[in-house]
Amino acid sequence: MSTKTHTPQKTQHTYSYTYHPPSLKGNAPKPTILLLHGFPSTSYDWRHQIPYLSSLGYGIIAPDLLGYGGTSKPSNVTAYKTKSMAAEIISILDAEGVDKVHAVGHDTGCTLLSRLADYFPERLLSCVFLDVPYMSPGVRFDLDTVNKVTRDVLGFERFGYVGFFAREGSGGVLDRFADSFFTLFYPYNPSLWTSHLCPSGAIEEWLLSDHRAPLAPYITEEEFKTHQRLLIGNHASALNWYRALVSNINVEDEEQARITPSLSMPVLLVCPRKSSLEMPGLEEGMRAVCAGDLVVRRVSTEGHWVQLEAREEVNRILGEFFEGVRT
């Protein structure tokens, strides 16, 4: 397994990624799995999946996405259009001579996975969405409306923190109170989000008071330090994903492409067990866009970080799903 870099010619953004070719056990090599992390992460958040999937013989490509880790960190928000980022990921596959992949996304990585499935469906053997579903194209995002809907449905604002993330200077605040932020965003108890992350203004109050929660049981002290080393100083560029969302910079591309929200390849949705944080209709919404097979699995934990919190369950689910996909 090695760390490599690639610079797509059209953008000149340099991507850092972990690459492990498939093993040559048996008559034919197994496919390659593409792992797309979310916020505030890097490819390091796949540390429990990469060794396991590699041990089964699969190839692995796990990039630090744009704005993260060893990858370029442009300040111009237009660089974070999902159409161009999807093309850059495909360029990495081309550089490694990989035609088709099983693609796995978590958090904002699921947004990028959604557009990969829309713009490059012929390159995907399957799609796996961890905790966050397929995001329909051409939908204008309005935070005030989202906050109102979630208040009406859940009884609290579910995505109030997005306004803070998209605000100028928020990355510096996260750098300054990085330990406080980590213990909130990777919580020891997922219910912490209901009062201290989701409502508008809650995260600002948490950070500026420098609150600290206990370290989550699924994070070791060494892992915590590694994460902080990778993210502190880089939060501002990573938050451009949220600025792109609230600026609706992708809507025009998606409308012009006349994308039909339909997933033709096999799809797996892995979620935590149901909690007060889950919007109703999650599974039903996925079934509505899956033209082919959809498999839904729930793990035993309640938190957002299923690949960390329920690593063994997720690994087993992934292995079983990939084995069942015809290639």
CSV table of C-alpha atoms in Angstrom, one decimal:
chain,number,residue,atom,x,y,z
A,1,MET,CA,0.0,0.0,0.0
A,2,SER,CA,1.4,3.4,-0.9
A,3,THR,CA,0.5,7.1,-0.9
A,4,LYS,CA,0.5,8.6,-4.3
A,5,THR,CA,-0.3,11.9,-6.0
A,6,HIS,CA,-2.0,12.8,-9.2
A,7,THR,CA,-2.6,16.2,-10.9
A,8,PRO,CA,-5.5,16.2,-13.4
A,9,GLN,CA,-4.5,18.3,-16.4
A,10,LYS,CA,-7.6,20.4,-16.6
A,11,THR,CA,-7.5,21.8,-13.1
A,12,GLN,CA,-3.9,21.4,-11.9
A,13,HIS,CA,-5.2,20.4,-8.4
A,14,THR,CA,-2.9,17.8,-6.9
A,15,TYR,CA,-4.6,14.9,-5.2
A,16,SER,CA,-3.0,12.7,-2.5
A,17,TYR,CA,-4.4,9.2,-2.2
A,18,THR,CA,-3.8,5.9,-0.7
A,19,TYR,CA,-3.5,3.2,-3.4
A,20,HIS,CA,-3.5,-0.6,-2.9
A,21,PRO,CA,-3.8,-2.7,-6.1
A,22,PRO,CA,-6.0,-5.8,-5.9
A,23,SER,CA,-4.3,-9.0,-5.0
A,24,LEU,CA,-3.9,-11.7,-7.6
A,25,LYS,CA,-5.4,-14.5,-5.7
A,26,GLY,CA,-7.5,-16.9,-7.8
A,27,ASN,CA,-8.2,-16.7,-11.5
A,28,ALA,CA,-9.0,-13.0,-11.7
A,29,PRO,CA,-8.2,-10.0,-9.5
A,30,LYS,CA,-11.1,-8.5,-7.5
A,31,PRO,CA,-12.3,-5.0,-8.3
A,32,THR,CA,-11.1,-1.8,-6.7
A,33,ILE,CA,-13.0,0.1,-4.0
A,34,LEU,CA,-13.1,3.9,-4.0
A,35,LEU,CA,-13.5,5.5,-0.6
A,36,LEU,CA,-14.8,9.1,-0.3
A,37,HIS,CA,-14.5,10.7,3.1
A,38,GLY,CA,-16.6,13.5,4.5
A,39,PHE,CA,-16.1,16.5,6.8
A,40,PRO,CA,-14.0,17.1,8.9
A,41,SER,CA,-11.9,14.1,7.8
A,42,THR,CA,-9.3,12.8,5.4
A,43,SER,CA,-8.6,9.4,4.0
A,44,TYR,CA,-7.4,8.6,7.6
A,45,ASP,CA,-11.1,8.0,8.5
A,46,TRP,CA,-11.0,4.8,6.5
A,47,ARG,CA,-8.2,3.3,8.6
A,48,HIS,CA,-10.4,0.4,9.8
A,49,GLN,CA,-11.8,-0.4,6.3
A,50,ILE,CA,-8.7,-0.3,4.2
A,51,PRO,CA,-6.8,-3.2,5.9
A,52,TYR,CA,-10.0,-5.3,6.0
A,53,LEU,CA,-11.0,-4.8,2.4
A,54,SER,CA,-7.4,-5.2,1.2
A,55,SER,CA,-7.3,-8.5,3.1
A,56,LEU,CA,-10.2,-9.8,1.1
A,57,GLY,CA,-8.2,-9.1,-2.1
A,58,TYR,CA,-9.9,-5.8,-3.2
A,59,GLY,CA,-7.9,-2.9,-4.6
A,60,ILE,CA,-8.3,0.4,-2.7
A,61,ILE,CA,-8.2,4.0,-3.8
A,62,ALA,CA,-8.8,6.4,-0.9
A,63,PRO,CA,-8.1,10.1,-1.8
A,64,ASP,CA,-7.9,13.1,0.4
A,65,LEU,CA,-10.6,15.1,-1.2
A,66,LEU,CA,-10.2,18.6,-2.4
A,67,GLY,CA,-9.4,21.0,0.5
A,68,TYR,CA,-8.1,18.2,2.8
A,69,GLY,CA,-4.9,16.5,3.9
A,70,GLY,CA,-2.2,16.3,1.3
A,71,THR,CA,-4.5,17.4,-1.6
A,72,SER,CA,-4.7,20.9,-3.0
A,73,LYS,CA,-6.6,23.5,-0.9
A,74,PRO,CA,-7.9,26.2,-3.3
A,75,SER,CA,-9.6,29.2,-1.6
A,76,ASN,CA,-11.9,29.9,-4.6
A,77,VAL,CA,-15.2,28.2,-3.8
A,78,THR,CA,-15.9,27.5,-7.5
A,79,ALA,CA,-13.1,24.9,-7.4
A,80,TYR,CA,-15.4,22.8,-5.2
A,81,LYS,CA,-18.1,22.3,-7.9
A,82,THR,CA,-19.1,18.6,-7.7
A,83,LYS,CA,-19.0,18.2,-11.5
A,84,SER,CA,-15.4,19.2,-11.6
A,85,MET,CA,-14.4,17.3,-8.5
A,86,ALA,CA,-16.1,14.1,-9.8
A,87,ALA,CA,-14.1,14.5,-13.0
A,88,GLU,CA,-10.9,14.8,-11.0
A,89,ILE,CA,-11.7,11.6,-9.1
A,90,ILE,CA,-12.3,9.8,-12.4
A,91,SER,CA,-8.9,11.2,-13.5
A,92,ILE,CA,-7.3,9.4,-10.6
A,93,LEU,CA,-8.9,6.1,-11.7
A,94,ASP,CA,-7.6,6.6,-15.2
A,95,ALA,CA,-4.1,7.3,-13.9
A,96,GLU,CA,-4.2,3.9,-12.1
A,97,GLY,CA,-5.7,2.1,-15.1
A,98,VAL,CA,-8.9,1.3,-13.1
A,99,ASP,CA,-12.0,1.2,-15.3
A,100,LYS,CA,-14.8,0.4,-12.8
A,101,VAL,CA,-15.0,0.7,-9.0
A,102,HIS,CA,-17.2,0.0,-6.1
A,103,ALA,CA,-17.6,3.5,-4.6
A,104,VAL,CA,-18.2,4.2,-0.9
A,105,GLY,CA,-19.1,7.6,0.5
A,106,HIS,CA,-19.6,9.0,4.0
A,107,ASP,CA,-21.1,12.4,5.0
A,108,THR,CA,-20.2,15.0,2.3
A,109,GLY,CA,-18.4,12.3,0.4
A,110,CYS,CA,-22.0,11.0,-0.3
A,111,THR,CA,-22.7,14.2,-2.2
A,112,LEU,CA,-19.7,13.6,-4.4
A,113,LEU,CA,-20.6,10.0,-4.8
A,114,SER,CA,-24.1,11.1,-5.9
A,115,ARG,CA,-22.6,13.2,-8.7
A,116,LEU,CA,-20.2,10.4,-9.7
A,117,ALA,CA,-23.2,8.2,-10.1
A,118,ASP,CA,-25.0,10.9,-12.2
A,119,TYR,CA,-22.1,12.0,-14.4
A,120,PHE,CA,-20.1,8.8,-14.7
A,121,PRO,CA,-22.5,5.8,-14.0
A,122,GLU,CA,-20.6,3.6,-16.4
A,123,ARG,CA,-17.5,3.8,-14.0
A,124,LEU,CA,-19.4,2.4,-10.9
A,125,LEU,CA,-20.0,-1.2,-10.2
A,126,SER,CA,-22.0,-0.2,-7.1
A,127,CYS,CA,-22.6,2.7,-4.7
A,128,VAL,CA,-22.5,2.6,-0.9
A,129,PHE,CA,-23.9,5.4,1.1
A,130,LEU,CA,-22.9,5.5,4.8
A,131,ASP,CA,-25.4,7.4,6.9
A,132,VAL,CA,-26.1,10.1,4.3
A,133,PRO,CA,-28.4,9.2,1.3
A,134,TYR,CA,-28.1,10.0,-2.4
A,135,MET,CA,-28.5,13.8,-2.9
A,136,SER,CA,-30.8,14.6,-5.8
A,137,PRO,CA,-29.4,17.0,-8.5
A,138,GLY,CA,-30.7,20.4,-9.4
A,139,VAL,CA,-32.2,21.1,-6.0
A,140,ARG,CA,-31.6,24.6,-4.7
A,141,PHE,CA,-30.5,24.6,-1.0
A,142,ASP,CA,-32.1,27.1,1.3
A,143,LEU,CA,-31.0,26.9,4.9
A,144,ASP,CA,-33.9,28.9,6.3
A,145,THR,CA,-36.3,26.5,4.7
A,146,VAL,CA,-34.3,23.4,5.8
A,147,ASN,CA,-34.3,24.7,9.4
A,148,LYS,CA,-38.0,25.3,9.4
A,149,VAL,CA,-38.8,21.9,8.0
A,150,THR,CA,-36.6,20.1,10.5
A,151,ARG,CA,-38.1,22.1,13.3
A,152,ASP,CA,-41.6,21.1,12.2
A,153,VAL,CA,-40.6,17.4,11.7
A,154,LEU,CA,-38.1,16.7,14.4
A,155,GLY,CA,-38.8,19.5,16.9
A,156,PHE,CA,-35.4,21.1,16.5
A,157,GLU,CA,-33.2,22.5,13.8
A,158,ARG,CA,-31.2,19.6,12.4
A,159,PHE,CA,-28.7,21.5,10.2
A,160,GLY,CA,-28.3,24.9,12.0
A,161,TYR,CA,-24.5,24.4,12.1
A,162,VAL,CA,-24.3,24.7,8.3
A,163,GLY,CA,-24.8,28.5,8.6
A,164,PHE,CA,-21.7,28.8,10.8
A,165,PHE,CA,-19.7,26.5,8.6
A,166,ALA,CA,-20.4,28.6,5.6
A,167,ARG,CA,-19.6,31.9,7.3
A,168,GLU,CA,-16.4,33.8,6.6
A,169,GLY,CA,-13.8,33.1,9.3
A,170,SER,CA,-15.4,30.0,10.6
A,171,GLY,CA,-12.3,27.9,9.7
A,172,GLY,CA,-10.1,30.0,12.0
A,173,VAL,CA,-12.5,29.5,14.8
A,174,LEU,CA,-12.4,25.7,14.3
A,175,ASP,CA,-8.6,25.9,14.3
A,176,ARG,CA,-8.5,27.9,17.5
A,177,PHE,CA,-10.9,25.6,19.3
A,178,ALA,CA,-9.9,22.4,17.6
A,179,ASP,CA,-10.1,20.2,20.6
A,180,SER,CA,-13.5,21.5,21.6
A,181,PHE,CA,-14.7,21.0,18.1
A,182,PHE,CA,-13.4,17.5,17.8
A,183,THR,CA,-15.2,16.3,21.0
A,184,LEU,CA,-18.4,17.8,19.7
A,185,PHE,CA,-18.2,16.5,16.1
A,186,TYR,CA,-16.9,13.1,17.1
A,187,PRO,CA,-19.1,12.8,20.2
A,188,TYR,CA,-18.9,10.3,23.0
A,189,ASN,CA,-22.7,10.5,23.0
A,190,PRO,CA,-24.6,11.2,19.7
A,191,SER,CA,-27.4,13.0,21.6
A,192,LEU,CA,-24.9,15.8,22.2
A,193,TRP,CA,-25.7,17.0,18.7
A,194,THR,CA,-29.4,17.6,19.5
A,195,SER,CA,-28.6,20.6,21.8
A,196,HIS,CA,-25.0,21.6,21.0
A,197,LEU,CA,-24.6,21.2,17.2
A,198,CYS,CA,-27.8,21.1,15.3
A,199,PRO,CA,-29.7,24.3,16.5
A,200,SER,CA,-28.5,27.6,14.9
A,201,GLY,CA,-26.0,29.3,17.1
A,202,ALA,CA,-25.3,26.2,19.3
A,203,ILE,CA,-21.9,25.3,17.9
A,204,GLU,CA,-20.7,28.9,18.2
A,205,GLU,CA,-21.6,28.9,21.9
A,206,TRP,CA,-19.9,25.5,22.4
A,207,LEU,CA,-16.7,26.6,20.7
A,208,LEU,CA,-16.3,30.1,22.1
A,209,SER,CA,-16.9,28.7,25.6
A,210,ASP,CA,-14.2,26.1,24.8
A,211,HIS,CA,-16.4,23.2,26.1
A,212,ARG,CA,-14.8,19.8,26.0
A,213,ALA,CA,-16.7,16.5,26.1
A,214,PRO,CA,-15.1,13.2,26.9
A,215,LEU,CA,-13.2,11.6,24.1
A,216,ALA,CA,-15.4,9.2,22.2
A,217,PRO,CA,-14.7,5.5,23.0
A,218,TYR,CA,-14.1,4.7,19.4
A,219,ILE,CA,-11.2,7.2,19.2
A,220,THR,CA,-7.8,6.5,20.8
A,221,GLU,CA,-5.6,9.3,22.1
A,222,GLU,CA,-3.2,8.6,19.3
A,223,GLU,CA,-5.9,8.7,16.7
A,224,PHE,CA,-7.1,12.0,18.1
A,225,LYS,CA,-3.7,13.5,17.8
A,226,THR,CA,-3.2,12.3,14.3
A,227,HIS,CA,-6.6,13.7,13.3
A,228,GLN,CA,-5.7,17.1,14.8
A,229,ARG,CA,-2.4,17.1,13.0
A,230,LEU,CA,-4.1,16.6,9.7
A,231,LEU,CA,-6.9,19.1,10.2
A,232,ILE,CA,-5.7,22.0,12.3
A,233,GLY,CA,-4.8,24.8,9.9
A,234,ASN,CA,-6.9,23.2,7.1
A,235,HIS,CA,-10.5,23.7,8.4
A,236,ALA,CA,-11.0,26.8,6.2
A,237,SER,CA,-10.4,25.0,2.9
A,238,ALA,CA,-12.5,22.0,4.0
A,239,LEU,CA,-15.4,24.3,4.8
A,240,ASN,CA,-15.6,25.3,1.2
A,241,TRP,CA,-17.7,22.3,0.6
A,242,TYR,CA,-20.4,23.9,2.8
A,243,ARG,CA,-19.9,27.3,1.2
A,244,ALA,CA,-20.5,25.6,-2.2
A,245,LEU,CA,-23.7,24.1,-0.8
A,246,VAL,CA,-25.2,27.3,0.5
A,247,SER,CA,-24.1,29.2,-2.6
A,248,ASN,CA,-25.9,26.7,-4.9
A,249,ILE,CA,-23.0,26.7,-7.3
A,250,ASN,CA,-23.9,23.3,-8.6
A,251,VAL,CA,-27.5,23.9,-9.6
A,252,GLU,CA,-26.8,25.3,-13.1
A,253,ASP,CA,-24.5,22.5,-14.0
A,254,GLU,CA,-27.0,19.9,-12.9
A,255,GLU,CA,-29.9,21.6,-14.6
A,256,GLN,CA,-28.0,21.9,-17.9
A,257,ALA,CA,-27.0,18.2,-17.7
A,258,ARG,CA,-30.7,17.2,-17.3
A,259,ILE,CA,-29.8,14.6,-14.8
A,260,THR,CA,-32.5,12.1,-13.9
A,261,PRO,CA,-32.1,11.1,-10.3
A,262,SER,CA,-31.9,7.3,-10.8
A,263,LEU,CA,-29.2,4.9,-9.7
A,264,SER,CA,-28.9,2.0,-12.1
A,265,MET,CA,-26.2,0.1,-10.3
A,266,PRO,CA,-26.6,-2.0,-7.1
A,267,VAL,CA,-26.8,0.3,-4.0
A,268,LEU,CA,-26.1,-0.2,-0.3
A,269,LEU,CA,-27.3,2.2,2.4
A,270,VAL,CA,-25.7,1.7,5.8
A,271,CYS,CA,-27.2,3.6,8.7
A,272,PRO,CA,-27.0,3.8,12.4
A,273,ARG,CA,-30.0,2.5,14.4
A,274,LYS,CA,-32.9,5.0,14.3
A,275,SER,CA,-32.6,8.0,16.6
A,276,SER,CA,-34.0,11.4,17.1
A,277,LEU,CA,-31.5,12.8,14.6
A,278,GLU,CA,-32.8,10.8,11.7
A,279,MET,CA,-35.2,12.5,9.2
A,280,PRO,CA,-38.3,10.4,8.4
A,281,GLY,CA,-38.4,8.8,5.0
A,282,LEU,CA,-34.7,8.1,4.7
A,283,GLU,CA,-35.1,4.5,3.3
A,284,GLU,CA,-38.1,5.4,1.3
A,285,GLY,CA,-36.3,8.2,-0.4
A,286,MET,CA,-33.5,5.9,-1.4
A,287,ARG,CA,-35.9,3.3,-2.8
A,288,ALA,CA,-37.5,6.0,-5.0
A,289,VAL,CA,-34.2,6.7,-6.8
A,290,CYS,CA,-32.8,3.1,-7.1
A,291,ALA,CA,-33.7,1.6,-10.5
A,292,GLY,CA,-31.8,-1.5,-9.6
A,293,ASP,CA,-31.1,-3.4,-6.3
A,294,LEU,CA,-31.1,-1.5,-3.0
A,295,VAL,CA,-29.8,-3.1,0.2
A,296,VAL,CA,-30.4,-1.3,3.5
A,297,ARG,CA,-28.5,-2.3,6.6
A,298,ARG,CA,-28.5,-0.7,10.1
A,299,VAL,CA,-25.7,-1.1,12.6
A,300,SER,CA,-26.0,-1.3,16.4
A,301,THR,CA,-24.7,2.2,17.2
A,302,GLU,CA,-26.5,5.5,17.0
A,303,GLY,CA,-23.8,7.9,15.8
A,304,HIS,CA,-22.9,9.4,12.5
A,305,TRP,CA,-19.4,7.9,12.3
A,306,VAL,CA,-20.5,4.3,11.5
A,307,GLN,CA,-17.2,3.3,9.9
A,308,LEU,CA,-15.5,4.2,13.2
A,309,GLU,CA,-18.1,3.4,15.8
A,310,ALA,CA,-19.3,0.1,14.3
A,311,ARG,CA,-16.2,-0.8,12.3
A,312,GLU,CA,-16.5,-4.5,12.5
A,313,GLU,CA,-20.2,-4.5,11.5
A,314,VAL,CA,-19.6,-2.1,8.6
A,315,ASN,CA,-16.6,-4.1,7.4
A,316,ARG,CA,-18.7,-7.3,7.4
A,317,ILE,CA,-21.6,-5.6,5.6
A,318,LEU,CA,-19.3,-4.1,3.0
A,319,GLY,CA,-17.6,-7.4,2.4
A,320,GLU,CA,-20.9,-9.3,2.0
A,321,PHE,CA,-22.4,-6.7,-0.3
A,322,PHE,CA,-19.4,-6.5,-2.6
A,323,GLU,CA,-19.2,-10.3,-2.9
A,324,GLY,CA,-22.8,-10.3,-4.0
A,325,VAL,CA,-22.4,-7.8,-6.8
A,326,ARG,CA,-21.8,-9.3,-10.2
A,327,THR,CA,-18.8,-7.7,-12.0
